[in-house]
Amino acid sequence: MSDEKLALVNEIADSGDLIVGYTDGSGSATVSNYTDDAEVGDIVKVEETIYRSDGDRAVEVVKKGGYDRGRTIGVVEAIFDENIAVRTENGLAEINRPDETIEEGYTIAITPSQTFSQVLSEDPIEITPKPDLEVDAINLNLGSDNEDEQEQTKEKSLYKPENIEEVSFDDVIGLQDAKDRLTEAVSLPMEKPDKMAEFDLEGRFGILFYGPPGTGKTMMAKAAANEWGSSDSFFHIGGPEIVSKYYGESERQIRDVFEAAKQKAEEEDKPAVVFIDEIDSVVPRRDRADETERRIVAQFLSELDGLEDRGDIVVIGATNLIEVIDPAVRRPGRFDEEIEFSLPDAGERRSILKVHSQNMPVSSTVDFQDIAERTRGWSGADLESIVKKAGLIAVKEDRPEVHHEDFMIALERFDEQREAKRRQLKEVRQQE
């Protein structure tokens, strides 16, 4: 049975998918919309599917308009074509520009879902920021005269690297072309700097991974970091986590990521790796973006263009949707290397199944070749899930080993789930 979580709908994508933030604070995500009437600001129930390539889905609107936590009061700071910036005690918030006439300096109320509620006064009130708020999040134009205070705020806001598991290229099944190109792009310049200089060549420190979900992009990024000796200098950033509703906050977070990586590279005297998953949410095509998204793209491009001055930083972006990324991001000098991740072939599927079941008691009746042939079009993540499902079935039946029969039952359930999803999508399209 799939897990369920509650989430607030922050935005509805052109595809109809929902961009949500989980109410337990675990982050943001883009989920399929299986509700009939979800709107921005609603609380929805999200099912976390077993098979990651299927994607999580919102299945029910739990609370229209979100939970009533009271309105936020703020003063209009700036007015743009589509949005307005409002100063609140929580910092600068950016909301959609309402149809109602408003001017800079107006005091307004904002709903819990960050939408305009009403004009309270044509005069501004005094806004007192919360004491634990960072300076940059409160006011983009004001700073502290105290250099120590500025430095403390800067340190507080910086991202921290994670210590990644010991995974190497040998642990990644298949994808040999990706491994070879990563070696050419980054490893060779590190190992042979003098030879690179002799040939007037530079390392390519902007790399874009693209391909279907579950094909090993994250695992490959971690393996590459280990190969480069940067296992403790790996910054794993989820693209949707950077995108903030507060005015200027997304740009600040992007600056912080690169500044933190620069500091880590200098401290350790080795490359730092910035891995941005779902990078398409950070740098969408600007001809289809709103003003907020265009500012974020511009800030990201500025950071990429400044990599030469930031020392040894390798930036890896990962996306399932390369076609929606802004073309400027893919120009020479930015993401020079684009590496495609494809679904595994039959031989690779067999190897993946064996790797994920190697720590399980597996019966000699299990025919991995047969399972591999039955799972054409499956990703590595799907195959890992089916192994776990087969193991759970064996445990439920109180068997000492996983049998081929357990895999067949797991496959049947997977097919049923896929078919149910296809029916639901067909019904949604018919309703449209």
Short mmCIF file of C-alpha atoms in Angstrom, two decimals:
data_model
loop_
_atom_site.label_atom_id
_atom_site.label_comp_id
_atom_site.label_asym_id
_atom_site.label_seq_id
_atom_site.Cartn_x
_atom_site.Cartn_y
_atom_site.Cartn_z
CA MET A 1 0.00 0.00 0.00
CA SER A 2 1.34 3.44 -0.87
CA ASP A 3 2.12 6.06 1.81
CA GLU A 4 0.04 9.22 2.08
CA LYS A 5 1.03 12.78 3.00
CA LEU A 6 -0.69 16.16 3.09
CA ALA A 7 0.58 19.02 0.96
CA LEU A 8 -0.26 22.63 0.13
CA VAL A 9 -0.78 23.42 -3.56
CA ASN A 10 1.61 26.27 -4.40
CA GLU A 11 1.18 26.30 -8.18
CA ILE A 12 -0.49 24.45 -11.04
CA ALA A 13 1.83 23.67 -13.97
CA ASP A 14 0.81 24.03 -17.62
CA SER A 15 0.69 20.23 -17.80
CA GLY A 16 -1.91 20.16 -15.04
CA ASP A 17 0.54 18.72 -12.48
CA LEU A 18 0.55 20.28 -9.02
CA ILE A 19 3.61 21.92 -7.47
CA VAL A 20 3.16 21.31 -3.76
CA GLY A 21 4.90 21.82 -0.42
CA TYR A 22 4.45 19.05 2.15
CA THR A 23 2.85 20.19 5.42
CA ASP A 24 5.32 18.14 7.48
CA GLY A 25 8.17 20.32 6.21
CA SER A 26 9.81 17.51 4.19
CA GLY A 27 10.14 19.67 1.07
CA SER A 28 8.43 20.38 -2.22
CA ALA A 29 7.54 18.25 -5.24
CA THR A 30 5.69 18.14 -8.52
CA VAL A 31 2.90 15.54 -8.39
CA SER A 32 0.30 14.25 -10.83
CA ASN A 33 -3.16 15.75 -10.35
CA TYR A 34 -5.85 13.09 -9.91
CA THR A 35 -8.29 15.46 -8.17
CA ASP A 36 -11.20 17.13 -9.92
CA ASP A 37 -10.92 20.58 -8.39
CA ALA A 38 -7.53 21.26 -6.78
CA GLU A 39 -6.59 24.94 -6.77
CA VAL A 40 -3.68 27.01 -5.51
CA GLY A 41 -3.92 27.24 -1.72
CA ASP A 42 -5.76 23.94 -1.22
CA ILE A 43 -4.53 21.15 1.04
CA VAL A 44 -4.39 17.85 -0.88
CA LYS A 45 -3.68 14.24 -0.01
CA VAL A 46 -0.65 12.90 -1.91
CA GLU A 47 -0.03 9.21 -2.47
CA GLU A 48 3.65 8.27 -2.61
CA THR A 49 3.78 5.49 -5.20
CA ILE A 50 6.01 2.48 -4.85
CA TYR A 51 7.40 2.86 -8.36
CA ARG A 52 9.26 6.13 -8.61
CA SER A 53 9.00 6.35 -12.37
CA ASP A 54 5.21 6.61 -11.98
CA GLY A 55 5.56 9.69 -9.80
CA ASP A 56 3.56 10.65 -6.73
CA ARG A 57 -0.01 11.84 -7.18
CA ALA A 58 -2.53 14.10 -5.49
CA VAL A 59 -5.73 12.09 -5.10
CA GLU A 60 -8.04 14.21 -2.95
CA VAL A 61 -8.64 17.82 -1.86
CA VAL A 62 -8.68 17.68 1.94
CA LYS A 63 -9.26 21.37 2.67
CA LYS A 64 -10.27 24.06 0.19
CA GLY A 65 -8.26 27.24 0.74
CA GLY A 66 -5.87 25.54 3.14
CA TYR A 67 -5.96 25.50 6.91
CA ASP A 68 -7.06 28.74 8.50
CA ARG A 69 -3.95 30.08 10.15
CA GLY A 70 -5.02 33.71 9.87
CA ARG A 71 -4.17 36.37 7.35
CA THR A 72 -0.78 38.06 7.02
CA ILE A 73 -0.62 41.85 7.01
CA GLY A 74 1.93 43.62 4.81
CA VAL A 75 2.83 46.80 2.96
CA VAL A 76 3.16 46.88 -0.84
CA GLU A 77 6.83 47.54 -1.68
CA ALA A 78 6.87 47.21 -5.47
CA ILE A 79 4.43 46.51 -8.30
CA PHE A 80 5.34 44.50 -11.41
CA ASP A 81 3.40 43.43 -14.49
CA GLU A 82 2.13 40.18 -12.98
CA ASN A 83 3.21 40.25 -9.32
CA ILE A 84 3.61 42.55 -6.34
CA ALA A 85 6.23 42.51 -3.58
CA VAL A 86 4.81 42.87 -0.08
CA ARG A 87 6.79 43.47 3.12
CA THR A 88 5.54 41.33 6.02
CA GLU A 89 6.94 40.37 9.42
CA ASN A 90 8.20 37.19 7.72
CA GLY A 91 10.16 39.07 5.04
CA LEU A 92 9.33 40.08 1.51
CA ALA A 93 6.54 38.01 -0.06
CA GLU A 94 5.71 37.94 -3.74
CA ILE A 95 2.08 37.35 -4.71
CA ASN A 96 0.08 37.56 -7.91
CA ARG A 97 -1.02 41.08 -8.80
CA PRO A 98 -4.76 41.41 -8.08
CA ASP A 99 -7.32 43.01 -10.38
CA GLU A 100 -8.09 45.56 -7.68
CA THR A 101 -6.26 48.91 -7.92
CA ILE A 102 -3.37 49.12 -5.47
CA GLU A 103 -0.38 51.43 -5.09
CA GLU A 104 3.01 51.19 -3.42
CA GLY A 105 2.61 51.92 0.28
CA TYR A 106 -0.84 50.35 0.60
CA THR A 107 -1.40 48.09 3.60
CA ILE A 108 -3.00 44.83 2.48
CA ALA A 109 -3.99 41.41 3.83
CA ILE A 110 -2.62 38.17 2.35
CA THR A 111 -4.31 34.78 2.67
CA PRO A 112 -2.50 31.74 4.17
CA SER A 113 -2.02 30.46 0.61
CA GLN A 114 -0.11 33.64 -0.33
CA THR A 115 -2.82 35.31 -2.41
CA PHE A 116 -4.29 38.82 -2.17
CA SER A 117 -7.18 39.22 0.28
CA GLN A 118 -8.06 42.92 0.59
CA VAL A 119 -6.77 46.50 0.96
CA LEU A 120 -6.81 47.53 4.62
CA SER A 121 -5.47 51.05 4.23
CA GLU A 122 -4.00 53.35 1.60
CA ASP A 123 -1.30 54.28 4.12
CA PRO A 124 1.58 52.02 5.22
CA ILE A 125 1.83 50.59 8.71
CA GLU A 126 5.12 49.92 10.50
CA ILE A 127 6.27 46.34 9.92
CA THR A 128 8.43 44.80 12.65
CA PRO A 129 10.35 41.75 11.40
CA LYS A 130 10.54 38.64 13.51
CA PRO A 131 13.78 38.64 15.55
CA ASP A 132 15.13 35.34 14.19
CA LEU A 133 14.75 36.30 10.53
CA GLU A 134 17.88 36.55 8.39
CA VAL A 135 18.76 40.00 7.09
CA ASP A 136 18.64 39.00 3.41
CA ALA A 137 15.20 37.47 3.80
CA ILE A 138 13.82 40.63 5.45
CA ASN A 139 15.04 43.33 3.12
CA LEU A 140 16.94 43.03 -0.11
CA ASN A 141 17.93 46.70 -0.05
CA LEU A 142 18.97 47.11 3.57
CA GLY A 143 22.04 45.67 5.26
CA SER A 144 23.73 45.88 8.61
CA ASP A 145 26.46 48.39 9.36
CA ASN A 146 28.05 45.76 11.57
CA GLU A 147 30.45 43.63 9.49
CA ASP A 148 30.51 40.87 12.13
CA GLU A 149 26.71 40.68 12.04
CA GLN A 150 26.77 40.47 8.24
CA GLU A 151 29.33 37.67 8.37
CA GLN A 152 27.30 35.72 10.97
CA THR A 153 24.18 36.04 8.85
CA LYS A 154 26.12 34.88 5.79
CA GLU A 155 27.48 31.84 7.64
CA LYS A 156 24.01 30.97 8.93
CA SER A 157 22.48 31.01 5.47
CA LEU A 158 25.07 28.89 3.65
CA TYR A 159 24.18 25.43 2.46
CA LYS A 160 26.03 22.47 3.95
CA PRO A 161 27.48 19.55 1.97
CA GLU A 162 26.39 16.00 2.66
CA ASN A 163 28.66 13.02 3.18
CA ILE A 164 27.59 10.62 0.47
CA GLU A 165 27.75 6.85 0.56
CA GLU A 166 30.69 4.96 -0.91
CA VAL A 167 29.45 4.35 -4.42
CA SER A 168 31.74 4.19 -7.45
CA PHE A 169 31.40 3.92 -11.21
CA ASP A 170 31.71 0.14 -10.80
CA ASP A 171 28.51 0.14 -8.74
CA VAL A 172 26.56 1.84 -11.54
CA ILE A 173 25.38 -0.84 -13.94
CA GLY A 174 25.68 0.07 -17.62
CA LEU A 175 25.86 3.73 -18.70
CA GLN A 176 29.46 3.30 -19.85
CA ASP A 177 29.22 6.24 -22.23
CA ALA A 178 28.20 8.50 -19.34
CA LYS A 179 31.15 7.30 -17.26
CA ASP A 180 33.59 7.87 -20.13
CA ARG A 181 32.32 11.38 -20.80
CA LEU A 182 32.46 12.33 -17.12
CA THR A 183 36.06 11.13 -17.05
CA GLU A 184 36.92 13.23 -20.11
CA ALA A 185 35.10 16.29 -18.85
CA VAL A 186 36.36 16.44 -15.28
CA SER A 187 38.75 13.65 -14.26
CA LEU A 188 41.31 14.19 -17.01
CA PRO A 189 41.69 17.95 -16.37
CA MET A 190 42.25 17.18 -12.68
CA GLU A 191 44.77 14.44 -13.32
CA LYS A 192 46.67 16.14 -16.17
CA PRO A 193 46.45 19.93 -15.70
CA ASP A 194 49.82 20.57 -17.39
CA LYS A 195 48.87 18.52 -20.44
CA MET A 196 45.54 20.32 -20.67
CA ALA A 197 47.35 23.67 -20.58
CA GLU A 198 49.79 22.50 -23.25
CA PHE A 199 46.87 21.79 -25.57
CA ASP A 200 45.08 25.01 -24.56
CA LEU A 201 42.15 23.04 -23.14
CA GLU A 202 39.96 23.66 -20.11
CA GLY A 203 37.90 21.29 -18.01
CA ARG A 204 34.14 21.32 -18.51
CA PHE A 205 32.65 22.02 -15.14
CA GLY A 206 29.01 22.35 -16.18
CA ILE A 207 27.35 19.00 -16.91
CA LEU A 208 23.71 18.24 -17.65
CA PHE A 209 22.20 14.79 -17.04
CA TYR A 210 18.91 14.09 -18.80
CA GLY A 211 16.64 11.11 -19.33
CA PRO A 212 13.63 9.26 -17.87
CA PRO A 213 13.15 9.13 -14.09
CA GLY A 214 14.80 6.29 -12.22
CA THR A 215 17.68 5.82 -14.68
CA GLY A 216 20.51 6.50 -12.21
CA LYS A 217 21.23 10.22 -12.58
CA THR A 218 21.56 10.84 -8.84
CA MET A 219 23.58 7.69 -8.25
CA MET A 220 25.93 8.62 -11.10
CA ALA A 221 26.46 12.10 -9.67
CA LYS A 222 27.43 10.62 -6.31
CA ALA A 223 29.69 8.04 -7.94
CA ALA A 224 31.40 10.80 -9.91
CA ALA A 225 31.93 12.85 -6.75
CA ASN A 226 33.59 9.84 -5.11
CA GLU A 227 35.77 9.28 -8.18
CA TRP A 228 36.91 12.92 -7.94
CA GLY A 229 37.65 12.66 -4.20
CA SER A 230 34.76 14.97 -3.31
CA SER A 231 32.57 12.66 -1.24
CA ASP A 232 32.46 15.18 1.62
CA SER A 233 32.05 18.20 -0.69
CA PHE A 234 28.80 17.18 -2.38
CA PHE A 235 25.95 19.69 -2.33
CA HIS A 236 22.66 17.96 -3.23
CA ILE A 237 20.01 20.55 -4.04
CA GLY A 238 16.41 19.82 -5.03
CA GLY A 239 15.35 22.32 -7.67
CA PRO A 240 11.83 22.88 -6.25
CA GLU A 241 13.38 23.61 -2.83
CA ILE A 242 15.13 26.68 -4.25
CA VAL A 243 11.99 28.17 -5.76
CA SER A 244 10.46 30.35 -3.04
CA LYS A 245 7.32 32.45 -2.80
CA TYR A 246 9.27 35.26 -1.10
CA TYR A 247 10.54 38.07 -3.28
CA GLY A 248 14.27 37.66 -3.98
CA GLU A 249 14.60 34.58 -1.79
CA SER A 250 15.25 32.16 -4.66
CA GLU A 251 18.04 34.33 -6.04
CA ARG A 252 19.61 34.53 -2.57
CA GLN A 253 19.51 30.76 -2.16
CA ILE A 254 21.21 30.27 -5.53
CA ARG A 255 23.98 32.68 -4.50
CA ASP A 256 24.32 30.86 -1.17
CA VAL A 257 24.72 27.46 -2.83
CA PHE A 258 27.59 28.61 -5.03
CA GLU A 259 29.23 30.61 -2.24
CA ALA A 260 29.10 27.60 0.08
CA ALA A 261 30.63 25.39 -2.63
CA LYS A 262 33.38 27.95 -3.22
CA GLN A 263 34.25 28.03 0.48
CA LYS A 264 34.29 24.24 0.73
CA ALA A 265 36.54 23.90 -2.33
CA GLU A 266 38.98 26.43 -0.87
CA GLU A 267 38.98 24.80 2.58
CA GLU A 268 39.53 21.26 1.27
CA ASP A 269 41.69 22.23 -1.73
CA LYS A 270 39.68 19.90 -3.95
CA PRO A 271 36.62 20.22 -6.18
CA ALA A 272 33.18 20.77 -4.71
CA VAL A 273 30.23 19.25 -6.56
CA VAL A 274 26.89 21.06 -6.78
CA PHE A 275 24.21 18.59 -7.90
CA ILE A 276 20.85 20.21 -8.73
CA ASP A 277 18.08 17.68 -9.16
CA GLU A 278 14.99 18.69 -11.18
CA ILE A 279 16.93 21.66 -12.52
CA ASP A 280 14.12 22.37 -14.98
CA SER A 281 12.17 23.89 -12.07
CA VAL A 282 14.99 26.42 -11.55
CA VAL A 283 15.75 27.35 -15.16
CA PRO A 284 12.57 26.96 -17.26
CA ARG A 285 12.33 28.50 -20.73
CA ARG A 286 12.02 32.25 -20.21
CA ASP A 287 9.67 32.68 -23.15
CA ARG A 288 7.13 30.67 -21.14
CA ALA A 289 8.07 31.95 -17.68
CA ASP A 290 6.67 34.65 -15.44
CA GLU A 291 8.73 37.52 -14.05
CA THR A 292 9.80 35.61 -10.94
CA GLU A 293 11.08 32.66 -12.97
CA ARG A 294 12.94 34.95 -15.37
CA ARG A 295 14.79 36.57 -12.46
CA ILE A 296 15.76 33.17 -11.09
CA VAL A 297 17.10 32.04 -14.48
CA ALA A 298 19.12 35.26 -14.79
CA GLN A 299 20.66 34.73 -11.34
CA PHE A 300 21.56 31.13 -12.13
CA LEU A 301 23.21 32.14 -15.42
CA SER A 302 25.20 34.77 -13.56
CA GLU A 303 26.52 32.15 -11.15
CA LEU A 304 27.40 29.75 -13.98
CA ASP A 305 29.25 32.49 -15.85
CA GLY A 306 31.25 33.24 -12.71
CA LEU A 307 32.49 29.69 -12.15
CA GLU A 308 36.01 30.47 -13.37
CA ASP A 309 36.38 32.97 -10.54
CA ARG A 310 34.99 30.59 -7.94
CA GLY A 311 37.66 27.91 -8.04
CA ASP A 312 37.08 24.19 -8.45
CA ILE A 313 33.32 23.77 -8.60
CA VAL A 314 31.61 21.14 -10.75
CA VAL A 315 27.93 21.82 -11.40
CA ILE A 316 25.74 18.87 -12.39
CA GLY A 317 22.12 19.45 -13.30
CA ALA A 318 19.64 16.60 -13.69
CA THR A 319 16.30 16.70 -15.48
CA ASN A 320 13.66 14.41 -16.93
CA LEU A 321 12.55 17.22 -19.27
CA ILE A 322 15.52 18.71 -21.09
CA GLU A 323 13.25 20.38 -23.65
CA VAL A 324 11.77 22.76 -21.05
CA ILE A 325 15.14 24.14 -19.91
CA ASP A 326 16.01 27.66 -21.04
CA PRO A 327 18.29 27.47 -24.14
CA ALA A 328 20.73 29.99 -22.66
CA VAL A 329 21.63 27.50 -19.93
CA ARG A 330 22.78 25.01 -22.57
CA ARG A 331 25.07 27.37 -24.47
CA PRO A 332 28.85 26.73 -24.62
CA GLY A 333 30.64 27.82 -21.48
CA ARG A 334 27.76 26.86 -19.20
CA PHE A 335 26.51 23.27 -19.42
CA ASP A 336 29.06 22.21 -22.03
CA GLU A 337 28.51 18.50 -21.53
CA GLU A 338 25.05 16.95 -21.94
CA ILE A 339 24.81 13.27 -21.04
CA GLU A 340 21.75 11.18 -21.83
CA PHE A 341 20.59 8.47 -19.42
CA SER A 342 18.60 5.76 -21.17
CA LEU A 343 16.53 2.90 -19.81
CA PRO A 344 18.52 -0.32 -19.24
CA ASP A 345 18.55 -3.09 -21.82
CA ALA A 346 17.73 -6.72 -20.98
CA GLY A 347 21.26 -7.61 -19.90
CA GLU A 348 21.51 -4.53 -17.71
CA ARG A 349 18.08 -5.22 -16.21
CA ARG A 350 19.21 -8.73 -15.27
CA SER A 351 22.32 -7.33 -13.58
CA ILE A 352 20.31 -4.69 -11.72
CA LEU A 353 17.89 -7.31 -10.41
CA LYS A 354 20.76 -9.47 -9.18
CA VAL A 355 22.50 -6.54 -7.48
CA HIS A 356 19.38 -5.46 -5.58
CA SER A 357 18.63 -9.02 -4.46
CA GLN A 358 22.18 -10.03 -3.53
CA ASN A 359 21.55 -9.53 0.20
CA MET A 360 18.28 -11.48 0.14
CA PRO A 361 17.87 -15.26 0.51
CA VAL A 362 16.92 -16.06 -3.09
CA SER A 363 15.73 -19.47 -4.23
CA SER A 364 17.37 -21.23 -7.15
CA THR A 365 13.93 -21.16 -8.79
CA VAL A 366 14.31 -17.44 -9.53
CA ASP A 367 15.03 -16.89 -13.23
CA PHE A 368 16.41 -13.36 -13.47
CA GLN A 369 16.68 -13.58 -17.25
CA ASP A 370 12.95 -14.29 -17.50
CA ILE A 371 12.15 -11.35 -15.22
CA ALA A 372 14.47 -9.09 -17.23
CA GLU A 373 12.69 -10.01 -20.46
CA ARG A 374 9.31 -9.27 -18.86
CA THR A 375 10.38 -5.81 -17.70
CA ARG A 376 11.20 -4.07 -20.97
CA GLY A 377 10.99 -0.30 -20.55
CA TRP A 378 11.55 -0.42 -16.81
CA SER A 379 13.98 1.88 -15.05
CA GLY A 380 16.55 0.83 -12.47
CA ALA A 381 14.36 2.34 -9.75
CA ASP A 382 11.39 0.25 -10.92
CA LEU A 383 13.50 -2.91 -10.82
CA GLU A 384 14.74 -2.14 -7.31
CA SER A 385 11.13 -1.68 -6.21
CA ILE A 386 10.00 -4.98 -7.70
CA VAL A 387 12.78 -6.83 -5.86
CA LYS A 388 11.64 -5.29 -2.57
CA LYS A 389 8.03 -6.12 -3.36
CA ALA A 390 8.91 -9.74 -4.06
CA GLY A 391 10.80 -9.87 -0.77
CA LEU A 392 7.79 -8.51 1.13
CA ILE A 393 5.55 -11.13 -0.47
CA ALA A 394 7.94 -13.89 0.66
CA VAL A 395 7.97 -12.48 4.20
CA LYS A 396 4.17 -12.30 4.25
CA GLU A 397 3.96 -15.94 3.14
CA ASP A 398 6.56 -16.85 5.79
CA ARG A 399 8.89 -18.41 3.23
CA PRO A 400 12.61 -18.86 3.97
CA GLU A 401 13.56 -17.62 0.49
CA VAL A 402 12.26 -15.42 -2.30
CA HIS A 403 10.85 -17.62 -5.06
CA HIS A 404 10.19 -16.93 -8.72
CA GLU A 405 6.49 -17.03 -7.88
CA ASP A 406 6.96 -14.00 -5.60
CA PHE A 407 8.42 -12.02 -8.48
CA MET A 408 5.52 -13.03 -10.73
CA ILE A 409 2.99 -11.82 -8.15
CA ALA A 410 4.92 -8.56 -7.77
CA LEU A 411 4.97 -8.10 -11.55
CA GLU A 412 1.24 -8.73 -11.77
CA ARG A 413 0.56 -6.09 -9.12
CA PHE A 414 2.81 -3.65 -10.91
CA ASP A 415 0.92 -4.19 -14.18
CA GLU A 416 -2.41 -3.72 -12.38
CA GLN A 417 -1.19 -0.44 -10.91
CA ARG A 418 0.02 0.78 -14.30
CA GLU A 419 -3.30 -0.15 -15.91
CA ALA A 420 -5.26 1.65 -13.18
CA LYS A 421 -3.21 4.76 -13.76
CA ARG A 422 -3.79 4.59 -17.52
CA ARG A 423 -7.56 4.33 -16.92
CA GLN A 424 -7.49 7.31 -14.57
CA LEU A 425 -5.54 9.41 -17.06
CA LYS A 426 -7.98 8.43 -19.82
CA GLU A 427 -10.92 9.48 -17.65
CA VAL A 428 -9.26 12.80 -16.87
CA ARG A 429 -8.65 13.49 -20.58
CA GLN A 430 -12.25 12.60 -21.42
CA GLN A 431 -13.49 15.04 -18.77
CA GLU A 432 -11.30 17.75 -20.28
#
